[in-house]
Every structure is written in structure tokens, then in C-alpha cells.
GROMACS .gro file of C-alpha atoms in nm:
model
  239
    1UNK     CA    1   0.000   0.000   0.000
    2UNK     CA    2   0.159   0.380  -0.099
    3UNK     CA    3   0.165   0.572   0.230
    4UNK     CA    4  -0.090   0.899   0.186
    5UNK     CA    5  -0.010   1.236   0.295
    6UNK     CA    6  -0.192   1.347   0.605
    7UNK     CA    7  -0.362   1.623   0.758
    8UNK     CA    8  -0.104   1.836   0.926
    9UNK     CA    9  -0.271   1.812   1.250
   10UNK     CA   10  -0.248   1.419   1.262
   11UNK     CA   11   0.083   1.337   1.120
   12UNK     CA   12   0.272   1.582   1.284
   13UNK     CA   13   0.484   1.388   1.499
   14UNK     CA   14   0.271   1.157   1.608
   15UNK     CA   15   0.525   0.979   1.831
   16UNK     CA   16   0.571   1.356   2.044
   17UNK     CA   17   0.235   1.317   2.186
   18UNK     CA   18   0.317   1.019   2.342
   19UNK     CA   19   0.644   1.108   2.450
   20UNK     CA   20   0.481   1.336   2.632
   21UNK     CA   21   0.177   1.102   2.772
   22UNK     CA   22   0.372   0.988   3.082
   23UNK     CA   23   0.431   1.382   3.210
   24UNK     CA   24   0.103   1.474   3.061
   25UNK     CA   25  -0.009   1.227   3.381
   26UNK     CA   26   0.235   1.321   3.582
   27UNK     CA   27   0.087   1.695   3.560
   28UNK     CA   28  -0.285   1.642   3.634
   29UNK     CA   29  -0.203   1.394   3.921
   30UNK     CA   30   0.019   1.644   4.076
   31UNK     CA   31  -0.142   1.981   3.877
   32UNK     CA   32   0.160   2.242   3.786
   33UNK     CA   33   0.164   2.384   4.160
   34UNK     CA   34   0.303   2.066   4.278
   35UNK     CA   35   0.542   1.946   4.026
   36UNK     CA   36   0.916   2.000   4.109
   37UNK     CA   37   1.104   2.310   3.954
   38UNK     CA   38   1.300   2.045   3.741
   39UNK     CA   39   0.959   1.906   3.607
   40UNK     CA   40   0.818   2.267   3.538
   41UNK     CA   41   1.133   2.320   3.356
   42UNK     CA   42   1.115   2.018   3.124
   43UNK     CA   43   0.761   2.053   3.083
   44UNK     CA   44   0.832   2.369   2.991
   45UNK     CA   45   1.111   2.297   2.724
   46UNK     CA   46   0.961   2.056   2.570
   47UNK     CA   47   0.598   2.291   2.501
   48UNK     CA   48   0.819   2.504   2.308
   49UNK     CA   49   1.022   2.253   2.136
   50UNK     CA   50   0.684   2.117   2.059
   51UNK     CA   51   0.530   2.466   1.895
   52UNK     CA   52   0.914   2.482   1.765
   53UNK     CA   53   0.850   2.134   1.532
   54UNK     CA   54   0.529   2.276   1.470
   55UNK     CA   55   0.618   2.568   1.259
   56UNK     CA   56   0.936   2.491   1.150
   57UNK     CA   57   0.744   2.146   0.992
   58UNK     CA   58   0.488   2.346   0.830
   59UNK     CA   59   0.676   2.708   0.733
   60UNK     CA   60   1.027   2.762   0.582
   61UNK     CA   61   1.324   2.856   0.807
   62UNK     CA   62   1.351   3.204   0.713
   63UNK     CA   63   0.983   3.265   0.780
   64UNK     CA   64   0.941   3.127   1.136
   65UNK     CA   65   1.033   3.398   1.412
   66UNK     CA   66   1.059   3.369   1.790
   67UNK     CA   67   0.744   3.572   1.784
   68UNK     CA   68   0.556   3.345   1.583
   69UNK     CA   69   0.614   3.056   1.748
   70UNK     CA   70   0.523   3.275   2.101
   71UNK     CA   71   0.222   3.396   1.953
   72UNK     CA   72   0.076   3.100   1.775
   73UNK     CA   73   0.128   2.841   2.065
   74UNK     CA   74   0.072   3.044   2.355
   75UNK     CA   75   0.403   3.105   2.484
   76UNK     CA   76   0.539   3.396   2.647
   77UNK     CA   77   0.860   3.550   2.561
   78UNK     CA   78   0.980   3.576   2.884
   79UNK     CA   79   0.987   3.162   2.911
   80UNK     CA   80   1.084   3.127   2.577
   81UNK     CA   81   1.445   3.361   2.579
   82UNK     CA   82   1.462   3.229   2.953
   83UNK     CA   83   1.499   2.845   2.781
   84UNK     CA   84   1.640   2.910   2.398
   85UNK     CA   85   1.834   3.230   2.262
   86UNK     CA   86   1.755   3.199   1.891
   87UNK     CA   87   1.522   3.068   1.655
   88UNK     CA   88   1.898   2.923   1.497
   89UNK     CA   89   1.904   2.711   1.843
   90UNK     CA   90   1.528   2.588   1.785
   91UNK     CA   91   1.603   2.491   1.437
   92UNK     CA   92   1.871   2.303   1.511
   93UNK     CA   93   1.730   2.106   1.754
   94UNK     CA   94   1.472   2.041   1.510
   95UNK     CA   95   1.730   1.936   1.288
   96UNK     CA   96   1.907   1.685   1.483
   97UNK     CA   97   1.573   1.560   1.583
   98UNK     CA   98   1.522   1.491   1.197
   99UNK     CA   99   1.831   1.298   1.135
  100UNK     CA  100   1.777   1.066   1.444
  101UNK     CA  101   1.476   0.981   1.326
  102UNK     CA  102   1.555   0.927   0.987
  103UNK     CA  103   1.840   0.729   1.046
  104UNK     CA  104   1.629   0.466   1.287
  105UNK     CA  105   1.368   0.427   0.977
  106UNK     CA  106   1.647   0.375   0.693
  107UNK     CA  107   1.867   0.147   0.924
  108UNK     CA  108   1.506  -0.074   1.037
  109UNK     CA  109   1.413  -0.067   0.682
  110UNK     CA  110   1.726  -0.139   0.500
  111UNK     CA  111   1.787  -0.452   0.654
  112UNK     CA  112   1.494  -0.591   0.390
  113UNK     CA  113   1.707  -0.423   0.095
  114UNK     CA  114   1.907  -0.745  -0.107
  115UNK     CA  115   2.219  -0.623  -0.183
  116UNK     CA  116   2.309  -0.881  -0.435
  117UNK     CA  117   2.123  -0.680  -0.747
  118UNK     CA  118   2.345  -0.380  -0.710
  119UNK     CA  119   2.107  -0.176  -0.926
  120UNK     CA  120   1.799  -0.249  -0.687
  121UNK     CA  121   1.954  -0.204  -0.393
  122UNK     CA  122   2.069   0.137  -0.454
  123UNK     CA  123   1.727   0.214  -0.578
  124UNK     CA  124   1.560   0.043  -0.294
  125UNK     CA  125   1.780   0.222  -0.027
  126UNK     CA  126   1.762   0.600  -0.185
  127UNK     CA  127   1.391   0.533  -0.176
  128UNK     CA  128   1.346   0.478   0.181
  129UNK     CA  129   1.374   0.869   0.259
  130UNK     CA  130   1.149   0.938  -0.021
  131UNK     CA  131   0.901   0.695   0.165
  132UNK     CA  132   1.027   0.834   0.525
  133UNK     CA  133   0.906   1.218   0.395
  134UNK     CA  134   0.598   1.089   0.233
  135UNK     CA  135   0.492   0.913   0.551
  136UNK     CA  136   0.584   1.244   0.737
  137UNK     CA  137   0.536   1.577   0.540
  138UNK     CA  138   0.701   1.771   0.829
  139UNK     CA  139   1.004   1.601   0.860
  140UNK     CA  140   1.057   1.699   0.439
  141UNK     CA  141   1.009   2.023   0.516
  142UNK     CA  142   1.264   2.070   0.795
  143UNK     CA  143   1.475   1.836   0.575
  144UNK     CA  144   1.440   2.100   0.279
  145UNK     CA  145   1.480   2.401   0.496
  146UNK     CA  146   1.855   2.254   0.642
  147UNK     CA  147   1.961   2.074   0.306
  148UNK     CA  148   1.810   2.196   0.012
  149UNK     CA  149   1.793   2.576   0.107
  150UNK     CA  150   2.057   2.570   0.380
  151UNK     CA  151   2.109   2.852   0.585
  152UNK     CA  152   2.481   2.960   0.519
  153UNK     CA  153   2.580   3.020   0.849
  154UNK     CA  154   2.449   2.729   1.027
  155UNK     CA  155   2.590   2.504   0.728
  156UNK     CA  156   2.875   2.350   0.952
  157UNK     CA  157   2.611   2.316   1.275
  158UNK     CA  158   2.384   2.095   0.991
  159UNK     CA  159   2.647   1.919   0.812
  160UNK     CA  160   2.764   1.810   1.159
  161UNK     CA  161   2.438   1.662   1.256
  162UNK     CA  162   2.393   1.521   0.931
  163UNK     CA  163   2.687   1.317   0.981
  164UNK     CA  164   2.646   0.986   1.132
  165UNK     CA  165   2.305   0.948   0.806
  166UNK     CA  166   2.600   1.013   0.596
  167UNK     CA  167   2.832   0.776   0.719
  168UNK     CA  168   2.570   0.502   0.753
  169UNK     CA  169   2.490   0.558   0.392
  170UNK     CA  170   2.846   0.546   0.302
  171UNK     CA  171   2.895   0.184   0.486
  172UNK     CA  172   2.605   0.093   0.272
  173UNK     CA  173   2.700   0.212  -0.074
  174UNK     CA  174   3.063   0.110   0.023
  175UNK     CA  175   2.899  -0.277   0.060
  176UNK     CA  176   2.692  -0.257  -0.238
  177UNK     CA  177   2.964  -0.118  -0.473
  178UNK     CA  178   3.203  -0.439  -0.378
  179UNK     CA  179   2.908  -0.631  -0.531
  180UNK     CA  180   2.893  -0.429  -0.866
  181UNK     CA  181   3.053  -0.483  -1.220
  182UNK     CA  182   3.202  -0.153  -1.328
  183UNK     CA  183   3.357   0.009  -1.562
  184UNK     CA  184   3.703  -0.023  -1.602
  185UNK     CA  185   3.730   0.311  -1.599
  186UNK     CA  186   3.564   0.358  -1.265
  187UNK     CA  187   3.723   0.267  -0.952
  188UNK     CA  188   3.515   0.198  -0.641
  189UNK     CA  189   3.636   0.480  -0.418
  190UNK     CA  190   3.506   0.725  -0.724
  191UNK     CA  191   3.162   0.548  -0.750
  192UNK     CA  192   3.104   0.559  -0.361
  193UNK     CA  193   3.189   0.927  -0.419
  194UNK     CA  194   2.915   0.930  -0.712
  195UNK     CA  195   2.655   0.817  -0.551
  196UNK     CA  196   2.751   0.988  -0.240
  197UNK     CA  197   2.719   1.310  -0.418
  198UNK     CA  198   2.394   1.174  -0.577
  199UNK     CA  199   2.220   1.119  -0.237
  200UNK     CA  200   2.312   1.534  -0.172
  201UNK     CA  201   2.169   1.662  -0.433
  202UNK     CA  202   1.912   1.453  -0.507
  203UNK     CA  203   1.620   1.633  -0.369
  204UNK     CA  204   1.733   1.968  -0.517
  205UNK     CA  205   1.720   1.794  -0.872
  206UNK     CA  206   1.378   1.608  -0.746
  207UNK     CA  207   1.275   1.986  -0.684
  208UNK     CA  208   1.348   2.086  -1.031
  209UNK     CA  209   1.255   1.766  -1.224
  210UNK     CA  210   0.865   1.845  -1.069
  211UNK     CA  211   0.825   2.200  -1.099
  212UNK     CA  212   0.609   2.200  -1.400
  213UNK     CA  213   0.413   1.913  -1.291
  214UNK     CA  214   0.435   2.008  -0.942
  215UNK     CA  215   0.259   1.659  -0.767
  216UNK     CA  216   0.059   1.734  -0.451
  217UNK     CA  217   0.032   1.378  -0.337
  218UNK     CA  218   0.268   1.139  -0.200
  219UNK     CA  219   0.182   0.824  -0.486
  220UNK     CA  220   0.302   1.099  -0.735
  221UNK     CA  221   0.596   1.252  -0.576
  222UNK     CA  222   0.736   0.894  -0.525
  223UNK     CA  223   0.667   0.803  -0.874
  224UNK     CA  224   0.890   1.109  -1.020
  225UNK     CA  225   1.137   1.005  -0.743
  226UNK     CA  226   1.189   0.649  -0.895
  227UNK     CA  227   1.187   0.781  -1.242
  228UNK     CA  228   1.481   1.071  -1.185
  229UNK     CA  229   1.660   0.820  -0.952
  230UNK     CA  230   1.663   0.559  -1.269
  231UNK     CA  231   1.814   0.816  -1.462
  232UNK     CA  232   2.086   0.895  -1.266
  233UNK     CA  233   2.184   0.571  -1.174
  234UNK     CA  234   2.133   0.413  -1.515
  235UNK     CA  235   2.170   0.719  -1.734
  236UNK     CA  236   1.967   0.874  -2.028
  237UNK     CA  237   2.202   0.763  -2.370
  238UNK     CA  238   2.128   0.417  -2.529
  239UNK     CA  239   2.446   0.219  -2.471
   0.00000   0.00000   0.00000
């Protein structure tokens, strides 16, 4: 079954709300008057991390402000510059958020992937964030805002939180590429670096490849996903 797009209201991070079940409890047992200072604190942090995933999973970076986040979700300023300086420190956490959770799906999902048909596999694994962002709209849009359109000066904050997705999907490509038949031409090291480079790009080129046709649902965008993936991997010139 294709995973659907859903409303934003009940796919954004699902998994939050019950993250936050057990304190949820914890509060109307005890009522905010009686929790500890350390549980008002983390209660607290976590509301505007919370409203902080909310707009930065539905709005581009450079059009969420502290203020919007305050005003939309209830927040005062006062607790939110008392817990987080910058919108650049909210993003970030959003960010690293993003990655972790992206790099549980593709490692859970991957281990399905056959690496023996080096063509499939490659296909198969770049897929599984195409299927990760359809499942979750929000996480593509904080995924665009830090890769696709990345803010030049947090660029080595991203890149750094990026890193261990990148080196898991180096290990992979590294395992798959031992597999393949290539070119005599081509040495290994320079294909890893290929498809490396592929995996970086590949959603600005995505972006591109769909403008005219611009697809609103998720069967759609993963179709044009396949077919520009095919093409880069296989190429366009009858051989």
C-alpha cells in the first residue's frame, strides 16, 4: 500500500504526543503547583520545542520567528528567551531531531534491501527517505529548509548533525559497490563518491525535475522520485 499524505494536525509527529503522555499524567495527578522546579522546567522545554517542530514542519526557516512561534502556541517571551536564545538554536534542535529519526527508519528498513542486485539495492535504499518524507510531510520540510535551502551560516552546525546518516549511507554504498561490475574506468572509491554526491543533491534535482508538474500527493511525488533516480543511476544515452 503507498503511504498517503496526512492532515497536518495528525501526522505531525505523532510519536511527540506520546512522548509526552507519561508527564502529561504526571501533571494532572500532581497539577503544575506541585510538580518540582526540574519538572516545570522540562515541561516547559519541551511545550516550546513542541510549537518549535510545529512551525518549523509546516513554514520555511527564514519565515518562522521567535514571535511566531510565542504567539501562535501560547508562549510567552519571557519563558521562551529564559529556555532558547535563537530561533537558529530551535532549528537546530529540530534538525538533529530529523536525522535521528531518519536514520532509525532507513537502518530498520534497509535490513529488507538485497544487496546482491546492485542496481535495486541502490534504488531500494535512496527510496526509503522518499518513503520516510511521504509518511511524514514535516520532517521533508525541515529536511528542505537545512539541506536543500541551507542557511549559510548554520551550514557547519547541519552538516555536523547530518553526519552519522552520511556515514551510515556510506557503509552501505561502500557494501553494495564491492558487489557491482564496473567500468574499467571507474574505480570503487570514485563510485562511492558518485553516488555519495547523488544522495546530496538529489532532492534539489527532485525539486526541479517536478516544478512544471508540481505533484501534490505522495503516490506521485514517489513516482517522479523512482523515475529521476533511474536516470541517474542508469543514465539517459542508449548504450
Amino acid at each position: 500500500m503507498q503511504p498517503q499524505r496526512l492532515s497536518m494536525k495528525s501526522s505531525l509527529f505523532l510519536w511527540q504526543r506520546k512522548a509526552l503522555n507519561g508527564q502529561e499524567n504526571c501533571i494532572r495527578r500532581k497539577g503544575i503547583r506541585d510538580m518540582t522546579q526540574r519538572e516545570r522546567q522540562e515541561h516547559a522545554k519541551k511545550t516550546i520545542f513542541q510549537a518549535a517542530l510545529a512551525e518549523f514542519g509546516a513554514q520555511p526557516y527564514e519565515t518562522v520567528t521567535m514571535d511566531r512561534i510565542c504567539s501562535r502556541h501560547g508562549i510567552s517571551k519571557g519563558m521562551m528567551y529564559h529556555y532558547f536564545s535563537s530561533k537558529d538554536e530551535l532549528f537546530l534542535l529540530c534538525v538533529k531531531e530529523l536525522f535521528q529519526s531518519l536514520q532509525v527508519y532507513i537502518q530498520e528498513e534497509s535490513t529488507q534491501i538485497q544487496k546482491e542486485n546492485s542496481h535495486a539495492a541502490i534504488r531500494q535504499y535512496f527510496m526509503l527517505r522518499e518513503r520516510f518524507f511521504a509518511r511524514e510531510p514535516a520532517w521533508e520540510v525541515i529536511f528542505e529548509s537545512a539541506m536543500v535551502h541551507m542557511p549559510e551560516h548554520l551550514r557547519a552546525d547541519i552538516l555536523e548533525l547530518r553526519r552519522p546518516v552520511r556515514e551510515m549511507n556510506r557503509r552501505f554504498l561502500q557494501e553494495v559497490i564491492a558487489e557491482m561490475s564496473l567500468r574499467p574506468a571507474v574505480k570503487a572509491e570514485h563510485a562511492a563518491r558518485y553516488l555519495e554526491s547523488l544522495e546530496c543533491v538529489f532532492r534539489r534535482i527532485l525539486e526541479q525535475y517536478c516544478a512544471k508538474d508540481d505533484p501534490k500527493d505522495a503516490r506521485s511525488m514517489l513516482a517522479a522520485a523512482e523515475e529521476v533516480l533511474d536516470m541517474l543511476l542508469l543514465g539517459i544515452l542508449k548504450r
